[in-house]
């Protein structure tokens, strides 16, 4: 195939085929187009304000390294007036985080940015190596995820920063949309698609400036700019369910590269249809979305993990149970968490529904296909309550929490008693979220 | 045929953590040219030391692995049909590791 010419400058040899629009660009035009698009994302969403101090959640991996590089470039080029600081979490994983932190230290010097490192050991008294020694390799991502969330907030607090940016890219968001879709978790689906998340459990705002950037382009940007990044998978990440969602996204990309951004857009559109009671916070359209304490947006240095490898098995069990229930002509809603909510008027509140809702007892068309024609509905879908988040302080560590003891302290209590069986639940509401049920399962598994 | 192969983004871990390999690939059965398809086969046999499934799927690279021939995305040069020439530099980068 003869070499193509750059569609933009019409001079240089094209070296990249852009997944989002099939444009063939040369190196220089690609780098400037990539930067210009991040600039557009930043300005059109008004992510920053002049004079703001912003911490970049830096793992040393490709995404956060590219984020730091691009933000430095744009801050100088467009005079955002930002003070950029690198904030790293040291989970205490020998052979993984110690090496990647060396990369972050080099980045700090290369980009002339201050670096703050917050360690699990100093915050919690445990390194992840020690946690894994205690609970085993399965289920440890739960600990890491809960600890990381607080650690980032505490690091930001220490720096006097109220805004943390993370390197989540379009592939990550698409993957999270798929995962939440596949486990019927509408609240998280809604939160994960939002570019800015203000949190009920934290005074720190978070945003994802690379939300619309393809992972492929991030890697090529790093390659062509010869950025120094670290790329080893976390040695403790099994992550079967996320891994499957990721493989699905990557397989789709090969057949139809625009699929990734399309999933992101679909996620955003679906999020707009989710009622405020379900998202647990403010309206989604352009406004910050509130998060609950343990949000599914990830942030793990490897595959942004927060959940465990046991999830896939849980899902399979649940699917098997659903199939069995269907065979026995019992409404599957009894066994699977139904996420739609009934309004006060008693009608189904499923805004995206439409279609043949009549077949389902609750009027929600989306599940009608699961029922056999003519079969009698033996059980009614139970209206689901979403526990309202009421924020107080953890009575042990003072961290903002919706429960009297925050999740990190609950996990720590289990660890400190050398007894990994900890129970997480919402005290006066038996209607747990799927995630809390899963966390519970994981912890029990970890003990067994 | 003299080629330079580079592995990055974590793929180097599959070949003894060596990133750059200067190799000499012989043409098979009096073939007139060497394509990327031939090279992938050769790399799998001669360079990859462990977990080949992290590198290949079917007869191509695993989705999520980027391939650059002389710094040019192989999607612009015909992917598996790309013809290689003496002293070409082929880069394989995994996008699947790290964040």
Short mmCIF file of C-alpha atoms in Angstrom, two decimals, chain A residues 1 13-17 24 59 61-64 215-216 219-220 223-224 229 231-233 250-251 254 301-302, chain B residues 9-10 12-13 57 60-64 66 68 70-73 75-78 91 93 95-99:
data_model
loop_
_atom_site.label_atom_id
_atom_site.label_comp_id
_atom_site.label_asym_id
_atom_site.label_seq_id
_atom_site.Cartn_x
_atom_site.Cartn_y
_atom_site.Cartn_z
CA UNK A 1 0.00 0.00 0.00
CA UNK A 13 3.56 11.29 5.46
CA UNK A 14 0.51 10.15 7.43
CA UNK A 15 1.50 7.95 10.36
CA UNK A 16 -1.76 7.53 12.24
CA UNK A 17 -5.29 6.51 11.36
CA UNK A 24 -4.96 10.08 8.32
CA UNK A 59 0.46 6.53 38.71
CA UNK A 61 1.31 4.85 33.75
CA UNK A 62 0.56 6.05 30.23
CA UNK A 63 -2.70 7.87 30.95
CA UNK A 64 -1.58 10.00 33.86
CA UNK A 215 -6.46 4.84 24.59
CA UNK A 216 -4.83 4.16 21.24
CA UNK A 219 -0.38 5.55 23.72
CA UNK A 220 0.62 6.98 20.32
CA UNK A 223 5.16 7.17 21.80
CA UNK A 224 5.61 10.09 19.41
CA UNK A 229 5.93 5.99 31.37
CA UNK A 231 3.72 -0.20 32.05
CA UNK A 232 3.44 -3.22 34.26
CA UNK A 233 0.16 -4.69 35.29
CA UNK A 250 -11.23 -3.81 22.32
CA UNK A 251 -12.80 -6.41 20.05
CA UNK A 254 -11.23 -3.52 15.85
CA UNK A 301 -3.04 2.03 38.48
CA UNK A 302 -3.65 -1.06 36.42
CA UNK B 9 3.72 -0.99 26.93
CA UNK B 10 4.43 -4.16 28.89
CA UNK B 12 8.64 -6.57 26.67
CA UNK B 13 7.77 -8.68 29.71
CA UNK B 57 -5.02 -13.71 18.88
CA UNK B 60 -3.00 -11.26 14.16
CA UNK B 61 -2.02 -9.29 17.24
CA UNK B 62 -4.36 -9.25 20.18
CA UNK B 63 -6.86 -6.37 20.05
CA UNK B 64 -5.31 -3.52 22.01
CA UNK B 66 -0.60 -1.31 18.40
CA UNK B 68 3.96 0.62 13.92
CA UNK B 70 8.78 2.67 10.63
CA UNK B 71 6.68 4.69 13.09
CA UNK B 72 3.61 4.43 10.87
CA UNK B 73 0.39 2.83 12.14
CA UNK B 75 -3.58 0.24 9.72
CA UNK B 76 -2.32 2.66 7.07
CA UNK B 77 -0.08 0.11 5.39
CA UNK B 78 -2.38 -2.87 5.10
CA UNK B 91 7.19 -1.48 17.05
CA UNK B 93 2.99 -1.51 21.97
CA UNK B 95 -2.32 -0.38 25.30
CA UNK B 96 -3.67 -2.82 27.85
CA UNK B 97 -1.30 -2.19 30.70
CA UNK B 98 -1.28 0.48 33.30
CA UNK B 99 -3.20 3.68 33.80
#
